Amino acid sequence: MFAVIYRWDLKQGRERQFVDGWHRVTEAILERCGSYGSRLHQADDGTWVAYARWPDEASRDRCAMPDPEGAAMMSDAIAERHPETRLLLVDDMLAEPGAGTR
């Protein structure tokens, strides 16, 4: 399994726009690109963080942006985009409550 961590600082007052755009983009990627989905968090320092999981790095790299309008909503709300972090899964002890529900 392969994962990517994304981090952003958002423009004040644009948080809902960002979340709506992120949801659209993530849903489209999940449906059209074979990803395992993503989670979005707001960190205690105000940074927004998401991680997305994929079967492998090649699957993620092949995925073109399937929702340009959602991507534009996100981009318009971002004040600063931090470098992404690519991760290879070494071990997995995460328990997923309610797995299979969205």
mmCIF file of N, CA and C in Angstrom:
data_model
loop_
_atom_site.group_PDB
_atom_site.id
_atom_site.type_symbol
_atom_site.label_atom_id
_atom_site.label_comp_id
_atom_site.label_asym_id
_atom_site.label_seq_id
_atom_site.Cartn_x
_atom_site.Cartn_y
_atom_site.Cartn_z
ATOM 1 N N MET A 1 0.850 -1.180 0.000
ATOM 2 C CA MET A 1 0.000 0.000 0.000
ATOM 3 C C MET A 1 0.892 1.238 0.000
ATOM 4 N N PHE A 2 0.368 2.285 -0.587
ATOM 5 C CA PHE A 2 1.075 3.551 -0.748
ATOM 6 C C PHE A 2 0.157 4.662 -0.239
ATOM 7 N N ALA A 3 0.715 5.668 0.394
ATOM 8 C CA ALA A 3 -0.080 6.789 0.902
ATOM 9 C C ALA A 3 0.648 8.095 0.633
ATOM 10 N N VAL A 4 -0.123 9.164 0.568
ATOM 11 C CA VAL A 4 0.425 10.503 0.394
ATOM 12 C C VAL A 4 -0.207 11.403 1.449
ATOM 13 N N ILE A 5 0.634 12.212 2.098
ATOM 14 C CA ILE A 5 0.151 13.204 3.053
ATOM 15 C C ILE A 5 0.238 14.573 2.387
ATOM 16 N N TYR A 6 -0.849 15.323 2.462
ATOM 17 C CA TYR A 6 -0.931 16.671 1.903
ATOM 18 C C TYR A 6 -1.160 17.646 3.057
ATOM 19 N N ARG A 7 -0.585 18.841 2.961
ATOM 20 C CA ARG A 7 -0.791 19.868 3.995
ATOM 21 C C ARG A 7 -0.999 21.225 3.333
ATOM 22 N N TRP A 8 -1.918 22.001 3.913
ATOM 23 C CA TRP A 8 -2.226 23.323 3.383
ATOM 24 C C TRP A 8 -2.494 24.292 4.519
ATOM 25 N N ASP A 9 -2.208 25.559 4.277
ATOM 26 C CA ASP A 9 -2.727 26.662 5.068
ATOM 27 C C ASP A 9 -3.813 27.291 4.204
ATOM 28 N N LEU A 10 -4.963 27.560 4.801
ATOM 29 C CA LEU A 10 -6.090 28.083 4.035
ATOM 30 C C LEU A 10 -6.276 29.569 4.265
ATOM 31 N N LYS A 11 -6.904 30.201 3.283
ATOM 32 C CA LYS A 11 -7.300 31.593 3.427
ATOM 33 C C LYS A 11 -8.456 31.654 4.424
ATOM 34 N N GLN A 12 -8.385 32.612 5.332
ATOM 35 C CA GLN A 12 -9.424 32.755 6.336
ATOM 36 C C GLN A 12 -10.778 32.963 5.671
ATOM 37 N N GLY A 13 -11.775 32.256 6.156
ATOM 38 C CA GLY A 13 -13.130 32.366 5.626
ATOM 39 C C GLY A 13 -13.398 31.477 4.426
ATOM 40 N N ARG A 14 -12.408 30.733 3.949
ATOM 41 C CA ARG A 14 -12.587 29.872 2.772
ATOM 42 C C ARG A 14 -12.590 28.382 3.141
ATOM 43 N N GLU A 15 -12.681 28.085 4.419
ATOM 44 C CA GLU A 15 -12.596 26.702 4.867
ATOM 45 C C GLU A 15 -13.709 25.825 4.285
ATOM 46 N N ARG A 16 -14.936 26.306 4.290
ATOM 47 C CA ARG A 16 -16.056 25.510 3.768
ATOM 48 C C ARG A 16 -15.874 25.247 2.270
ATOM 49 N N GLN A 17 -15.427 26.253 1.541
ATOM 50 C CA GLN A 17 -15.170 26.101 0.107
ATOM 51 C C GLN A 17 -14.108 25.017 -0.119
ATOM 52 N N PHE A 18 -13.052 25.057 0.685
ATOM 53 C CA PHE A 18 -11.990 24.063 0.561
ATOM 54 C C PHE A 18 -12.521 22.664 0.847
ATOM 55 N N VAL A 19 -13.258 22.511 1.940
ATOM 56 C CA VAL A 19 -13.793 21.199 2.309
ATOM 57 C C VAL A 19 -14.716 20.674 1.215
ATOM 58 N N ASP A 20 -15.573 21.517 0.674
ATOM 59 C CA ASP A 20 -16.476 21.094 -0.392
ATOM 60 C C ASP A 20 -15.699 20.670 -1.637
ATOM 61 N N GLY A 21 -14.678 21.444 -2.003
ATOM 62 C CA GLY A 21 -13.846 21.084 -3.151
ATOM 63 C C GLY A 21 -13.078 19.804 -2.905
ATOM 64 N N TRP A 22 -12.500 19.669 -1.698
ATOM 65 C CA TRP A 22 -11.764 18.451 -1.340
ATOM 66 C C TRP A 22 -12.668 17.234 -1.442
ATOM 67 N N HIS A 23 -13.886 17.364 -0.940
ATOM 68 C CA HIS A 23 -14.831 16.245 -0.984
ATOM 69 C C HIS A 23 -15.138 15.843 -2.432
ATOM 70 N N ARG A 24 -15.398 16.815 -3.267
ATOM 71 C CA ARG A 24 -15.682 16.529 -4.691
ATOM 72 C C ARG A 24 -14.506 15.832 -5.349
ATOM 73 N N VAL A 25 -13.306 16.388 -5.159
ATOM 74 C CA VAL A 25 -12.106 15.825 -5.787
ATOM 75 C C VAL A 25 -11.852 14.413 -5.269
ATOM 76 N N THR A 26 -11.943 14.228 -3.971
ATOM 77 C CA THR A 26 -11.679 12.920 -3.379
ATOM 78 C C THR A 26 -12.691 11.886 -3.848
ATOM 79 N N GLU A 27 -13.946 12.264 -3.912
ATOM 80 C CA GLU A 27 -14.975 11.348 -4.392
ATOM 81 C C GLU A 27 -14.708 10.932 -5.839
ATOM 82 N N ALA A 28 -14.335 11.886 -6.685
ATOM 83 C CA ALA A 28 -14.044 11.585 -8.093
ATOM 84 C C ALA A 28 -12.818 10.683 -8.219
ATOM 85 N N ILE A 29 -11.781 10.948 -7.432
ATOM 86 C CA ILE A 29 -10.575 10.115 -7.474
ATOM 87 C C ILE A 29 -10.889 8.708 -6.987
ATOM 88 N N LEU A 30 -11.684 8.598 -5.943
ATOM 89 C CA LEU A 30 -12.077 7.300 -5.407
ATOM 90 C C LEU A 30 -12.848 6.495 -6.452
ATOM 91 N N GLU A 31 -13.746 7.133 -7.152
ATOM 92 C CA GLU A 31 -14.583 6.450 -8.139
ATOM 93 C C GLU A 31 -13.856 6.148 -9.451
ATOM 94 N N ARG A 32 -12.921 7.023 -9.873
ATOM 95 C CA ARG A 32 -12.353 6.897 -11.218
ATOM 96 C C ARG A 32 -10.896 6.475 -11.281
ATOM 97 N N CYS A 33 -10.193 6.545 -10.149
ATOM 98 C CA CYS A 33 -8.745 6.316 -10.204
ATOM 99 C C CYS A 33 -8.269 5.109 -9.409
ATOM 100 N N GLY A 34 -9.166 4.426 -8.727
ATOM 101 C CA GLY A 34 -8.764 3.242 -7.986
ATOM 102 C C GLY A 34 -8.079 3.520 -6.665
ATOM 103 N N SER A 35 -8.275 4.706 -6.111
ATOM 104 C CA SER A 35 -7.669 4.998 -4.808
ATOM 105 C C SER A 35 -8.452 4.268 -3.723
ATOM 106 N N TYR A 36 -7.891 4.228 -2.535
ATOM 107 C CA TYR A 36 -8.571 3.647 -1.378
ATOM 108 C C TYR A 36 -9.210 4.730 -0.524
ATOM 109 N N GLY A 37 -9.253 5.961 -1.035
ATOM 110 C CA GLY A 37 -9.902 7.043 -0.324
ATOM 111 C C GLY A 37 -8.924 7.932 0.423
ATOM 112 N N SER A 38 -9.479 8.873 1.154
ATOM 113 C CA SER A 38 -8.678 9.880 1.830
ATOM 114 C C SER A 38 -9.419 10.369 3.062
ATOM 115 N N ARG A 39 -8.676 10.961 3.974
ATOM 116 C CA ARG A 39 -9.257 11.613 5.149
ATOM 117 C C ARG A 39 -8.693 13.012 5.242
ATOM 118 N N LEU A 40 -9.538 13.945 5.683
ATOM 119 C CA LEU A 40 -9.134 15.337 5.838
ATOM 120 C C LEU A 40 -9.217 15.703 7.313
ATOM 121 N N HIS A 41 -8.170 16.376 7.804
ATOM 122 C CA HIS A 41 -8.101 16.774 9.202
ATOM 123 C C HIS A 41 -7.703 18.240 9.291
ATOM 124 N N GLN A 42 -8.084 18.879 10.383
ATOM 125 C CA GLN A 42 -7.534 20.187 10.717
ATOM 126 C C GLN A 42 -6.648 19.996 11.935
ATOM 127 N N ALA A 43 -5.374 20.354 11.812
ATOM 128 C CA ALA A 43 -4.410 20.195 12.895
ATOM 129 C C ALA A 43 -4.582 21.289 13.939
ATOM 130 N N ASP A 44 -4.044 21.040 15.120
ATOM 131 C CA ASP A 44 -4.188 22.012 16.200
ATOM 132 C C ASP A 44 -3.442 23.316 15.936
ATOM 133 N N ASP A 45 -2.532 23.322 14.958
ATOM 134 C CA ASP A 45 -1.842 24.566 14.600
ATOM 135 C C ASP A 45 -2.552 25.321 13.477
ATOM 136 N N GLY A 46 -3.730 24.829 13.068
ATOM 137 C CA GLY A 46 -4.513 25.476 12.020
ATOM 138 C C GLY A 46 -4.253 24.941 10.624
ATOM 139 N N THR A 47 -3.201 24.162 10.476
ATOM 140 C CA THR A 47 -2.897 23.548 9.176
ATOM 141 C C THR A 47 -3.950 22.489 8.848
ATOM 142 N N TRP A 48 -4.282 22.375 7.578
ATOM 143 C CA TRP A 48 -5.188 21.327 7.115
ATOM 144 C C TRP A 48 -4.336 20.197 6.549
ATOM 145 N N VAL A 49 -4.684 18.959 6.905
ATOM 146 C CA VAL A 49 -3.891 17.792 6.530
ATOM 147 C C VAL A 49 -4.820 16.722 5.974
ATOM 148 N N ALA A 50 -4.410 16.121 4.878
ATOM 149 C CA ALA A 50 -5.151 14.979 4.334
ATOM 150 C C ALA A 50 -4.151 13.890 3.993
ATOM 151 N N TYR A 51 -4.607 12.668 4.084
ATOM 152 C CA TYR A 51 -3.800 11.585 3.541
ATOM 153 C C TYR A 51 -4.695 10.721 2.681
ATOM 154 N N ALA A 52 -4.112 10.250 1.614
ATOM 155 C CA ALA A 52 -4.825 9.412 0.662
ATOM 156 C C ALA A 52 -4.078 8.100 0.528
ATOM 157 N N ARG A 53 -4.827 7.015 0.390
ATOM 158 C CA ARG A 53 -4.215 5.695 0.257
ATOM 159 C C ARG A 53 -4.490 5.125 -1.132
ATOM 160 N N TRP A 54 -3.495 4.420 -1.632
ATOM 161 C CA TRP A 54 -3.518 3.850 -2.979
ATOM 162 C C TRP A 54 -2.968 2.430 -2.943
ATOM 163 N N PRO A 55 -3.320 1.610 -3.940
ATOM 164 C CA PRO A 55 -2.723 0.267 -3.982
ATOM 165 C C PRO A 55 -1.212 0.328 -4.188
ATOM 166 N N ASP A 56 -0.752 1.335 -4.961
ATOM 167 C CA ASP A 56 0.679 1.496 -5.223
ATOM 168 C C ASP A 56 0.937 2.897 -5.767
ATOM 169 N N GLU A 57 2.197 3.289 -5.807
ATOM 170 C CA GLU A 57 2.572 4.629 -6.242
ATOM 171 C C GLU A 57 2.211 4.872 -7.709
ATOM 172 N N ALA A 58 2.352 3.849 -8.545
ATOM 173 C CA ALA A 58 2.046 3.996 -9.970
ATOM 174 C C ALA A 58 0.572 4.348 -10.184
ATOM 175 N N SER A 59 -0.325 3.751 -9.401
ATOM 176 C CA SER A 59 -1.759 4.059 -9.525
ATOM 177 C C SER A 59 -2.018 5.524 -9.228
ATOM 178 N N ARG A 60 -1.374 6.045 -8.205
ATOM 179 C CA ARG A 60 -1.546 7.454 -7.859
ATOM 180 C C ARG A 60 -0.975 8.353 -8.951
ATOM 181 N N ASP A 61 0.199 8.005 -9.465
ATOM 182 C CA ASP A 61 0.847 8.833 -10.475
ATOM 183 C C ASP A 61 0.075 8.851 -11.797
ATOM 184 N N ARG A 62 -0.669 7.791 -12.104
ATOM 185 C CA ARG A 62 -1.468 7.733 -13.337
ATOM 186 C C ARG A 62 -2.763 8.537 -13.242
ATOM 187 N N CYS A 63 -3.171 8.887 -12.041
ATOM 188 C CA CYS A 63 -4.468 9.534 -11.842
ATOM 189 C C CYS A 63 -4.416 11.005 -12.251
ATOM 190 N N ALA A 64 -5.136 11.338 -13.290
ATOM 191 C CA ALA A 64 -5.283 12.744 -13.690
ATOM 192 C C ALA A 64 -6.413 13.355 -12.855
ATOM 193 N N MET A 65 -6.506 14.655 -12.814
ATOM 194 C CA MET A 65 -7.523 15.321 -12.002
ATOM 195 C C MET A 65 -8.910 15.101 -12.621
ATOM 196 N N PRO A 66 -9.737 14.251 -11.997
ATOM 197 C CA PRO A 66 -11.049 13.952 -12.579
ATOM 198 C C PRO A 66 -12.132 14.990 -12.280
ATOM 199 N N ASP A 67 -11.869 15.972 -11.425
ATOM 200 C CA ASP A 67 -12.860 17.016 -11.127
ATOM 201 C C ASP A 67 -12.164 18.378 -11.093
ATOM 202 N N PRO A 68 -11.933 18.985 -12.260
ATOM 203 C CA PRO A 68 -11.242 20.278 -12.303
ATOM 204 C C PRO A 68 -11.963 21.384 -11.532
ATOM 205 N N GLU A 69 -13.295 21.368 -11.506
ATOM 206 C CA GLU A 69 -14.033 22.402 -10.778
ATOM 207 C C GLU A 69 -13.794 22.279 -9.273
ATOM 208 N N GLY A 70 -13.805 21.053 -8.752
ATOM 209 C CA GLY A 70 -13.505 20.839 -7.345
ATOM 210 C C GLY A 70 -12.080 21.249 -7.020
ATOM 211 N N ALA A 71 -11.149 20.929 -7.929
ATOM 212 C CA ALA A 71 -9.742 21.318 -7.731
ATOM 213 C C ALA A 71 -9.601 22.837 -7.701
ATOM 214 N N ALA A 72 -10.354 23.536 -8.538
ATOM 215 C CA ALA A 72 -10.316 24.995 -8.561
ATOM 216 C C ALA A 72 -10.875 25.573 -7.256
ATOM 217 N N MET A 73 -11.918 24.942 -6.712
ATOM 218 C CA MET A 73 -12.475 25.384 -5.430
ATOM 219 C C MET A 73 -11.406 25.272 -4.342
ATOM 220 N N MET A 74 -10.691 24.163 -4.332
ATOM 221 C CA MET A 74 -9.627 23.971 -3.344
ATOM 222 C C MET A 74 -8.526 25.001 -3.545
ATOM 223 N N SER A 75 -8.048 25.102 -4.764
ATOM 224 C CA SER A 75 -6.923 25.982 -5.068
ATOM 225 C C SER A 75 -7.210 27.426 -4.670
ATOM 226 N N ASP A 76 -8.430 27.876 -4.927
ATOM 227 C CA ASP A 76 -8.825 29.238 -4.603
ATOM 228 C C ASP A 76 -8.828 29.493 -3.096
ATOM 229 N N ALA A 77 -8.981 28.433 -2.303
ATOM 230 C CA ALA A 77 -9.055 28.571 -0.845
ATOM 231 C C ALA A 77 -7.699 28.403 -0.161
ATOM 232 N N ILE A 78 -6.677 28.005 -0.907
ATOM 233 C CA ILE A 78 -5.370 27.708 -0.317
ATOM 234 C C ILE A 78 -4.491 28.950 -0.285
ATOM 235 N N ALA A 79 -3.973 29.268 0.908
ATOM 236 C CA ALA A 79 -3.005 30.355 1.052
ATOM 237 C C ALA A 79 -1.592 29.836 0.805
ATOM 238 N N GLU A 80 -1.307 28.617 1.296
ATOM 239 C CA GLU A 80 0.013 28.009 1.097
ATOM 240 C C GLU A 80 -0.139 26.500 0.999
ATOM 241 N N ARG A 81 0.513 25.938 0.004
ATOM 242 C CA ARG A 81 0.525 24.493 -0.200
ATOM 243 C C ARG A 81 1.906 23.983 0.221
ATOM 244 N N HIS A 82 1.939 23.064 1.172
ATOM 245 C CA HIS A 82 3.199 22.501 1.646
ATOM 246 C C HIS A 82 3.571 21.281 0.796
ATOM 247 N N PRO A 83 4.851 20.934 0.732
ATOM 248 C CA PRO A 83 5.256 19.763 -0.051
ATOM 249 C C PRO A 83 4.556 18.501 0.442
ATOM 250 N N GLU A 84 4.188 17.636 -0.493
ATOM 251 C CA GLU A 84 3.544 16.386 -0.108
ATOM 252 C C GLU A 84 4.598 15.401 0.400
ATOM 253 N N THR A 85 4.142 14.452 1.198
ATOM 254 C CA THR A 85 4.997 13.397 1.726
ATOM 255 C C THR A 85 4.461 12.070 1.215
ATOM 256 N N ARG A 86 5.295 11.306 0.535
ATOM 257 C CA ARG A 86 4.908 9.989 0.009
ATOM 258 C C ARG A 86 5.370 8.914 0.982
ATOM 259 N N LEU A 87 4.477 7.967 1.268
ATOM 260 C CA LEU A 87 4.737 6.949 2.276
ATOM 261 C C LEU A 87 4.513 5.544 1.727
ATOM 262 N N LEU A 88 5.400 4.622 2.065
ATOM 263 C CA LEU A 88 5.199 3.207 1.791
ATOM 264 C C LEU A 88 4.813 2.532 3.102
ATOM 265 N N LEU A 89 3.753 1.745 3.091
ATOM 266 C CA LEU A 89 3.283 1.081 4.293
ATOM 267 C C LEU A 89 4.256 -0.030 4.692
ATOM 268 N N VAL A 90 4.689 -0.001 5.932
ATOM 269 C CA VAL A 90 5.608 -1.000 6.464
ATOM 270 C C VAL A 90 4.859 -1.982 7.367
ATOM 271 N N ASP A 91 3.941 -1.468 8.184
ATOM 272 C CA ASP A 91 3.148 -2.299 9.080
ATOM 273 C C ASP A 91 1.844 -1.552 9.331
ATOM 274 N N ASP A 92 0.775 -2.261 9.653
ATOM 275 C CA ASP A 92 -0.531 -1.633 9.789
ATOM 276 C C ASP A 92 -1.266 -2.184 10.998
ATOM 277 N N MET A 93 -1.457 -1.346 11.982
ATOM 278 C CA MET A 93 -2.198 -1.730 13.190
ATOM 279 C C MET A 93 -3.410 -0.812 13.399
ATOM 280 N N LEU A 94 -3.845 -0.113 12.373
ATOM 281 C CA LEU A 94 -4.974 0.801 12.481
ATOM 282 C C LEU A 94 -6.281 0.007 12.445
ATOM 283 N N ALA A 95 -7.111 0.182 13.446
ATOM 284 C CA ALA A 95 -8.433 -0.445 13.471
ATOM 285 C C ALA A 95 -9.430 0.540 12.884
ATOM 286 N N GLU A 96 -10.167 0.117 11.906
ATOM 287 C CA GLU A 96 -11.119 0.995 11.207
ATOM 288 C C GLU A 96 -12.528 0.745 11.721
ATOM 289 N N PRO A 97 -13.027 1.554 12.658
ATOM 290 C CA PRO A 97 -14.412 1.361 13.121
ATOM 291 C C PRO A 97 -15.391 1.670 11.997
ATOM 292 N N GLY A 98 -16.404 0.862 11.879
ATOM 293 C CA GLY A 98 -17.413 1.099 10.856
ATOM 294 C C GLY A 98 -16.890 0.955 9.450
ATOM 295 N N ALA A 99 -15.886 0.113 9.241
ATOM 296 C CA ALA A 99 -15.317 -0.071 7.896
ATOM 297 C C ALA A 99 -16.420 -0.431 6.910
ATOM 298 N N GLY A 100 -16.305 0.154 5.735
ATOM 299 C CA GLY A 100 -17.283 -0.115 4.685
ATOM 300 C C GLY A 100 -18.404 0.905 4.641
ATOM 301 N N THR A 101 -18.407 1.872 5.524
ATOM 302 C CA THR A 101 -19.438 2.915 5.488
ATOM 303 C C THR A 101 -18.804 4.240 5.137
ATOM 304 N N ARG A 102 -19.556 5.066 4.451
ATOM 305 C CA ARG A 102 -19.109 6.420 4.103
ATOM 306 C C ARG A 102 -20.205 7.383 4.368
#
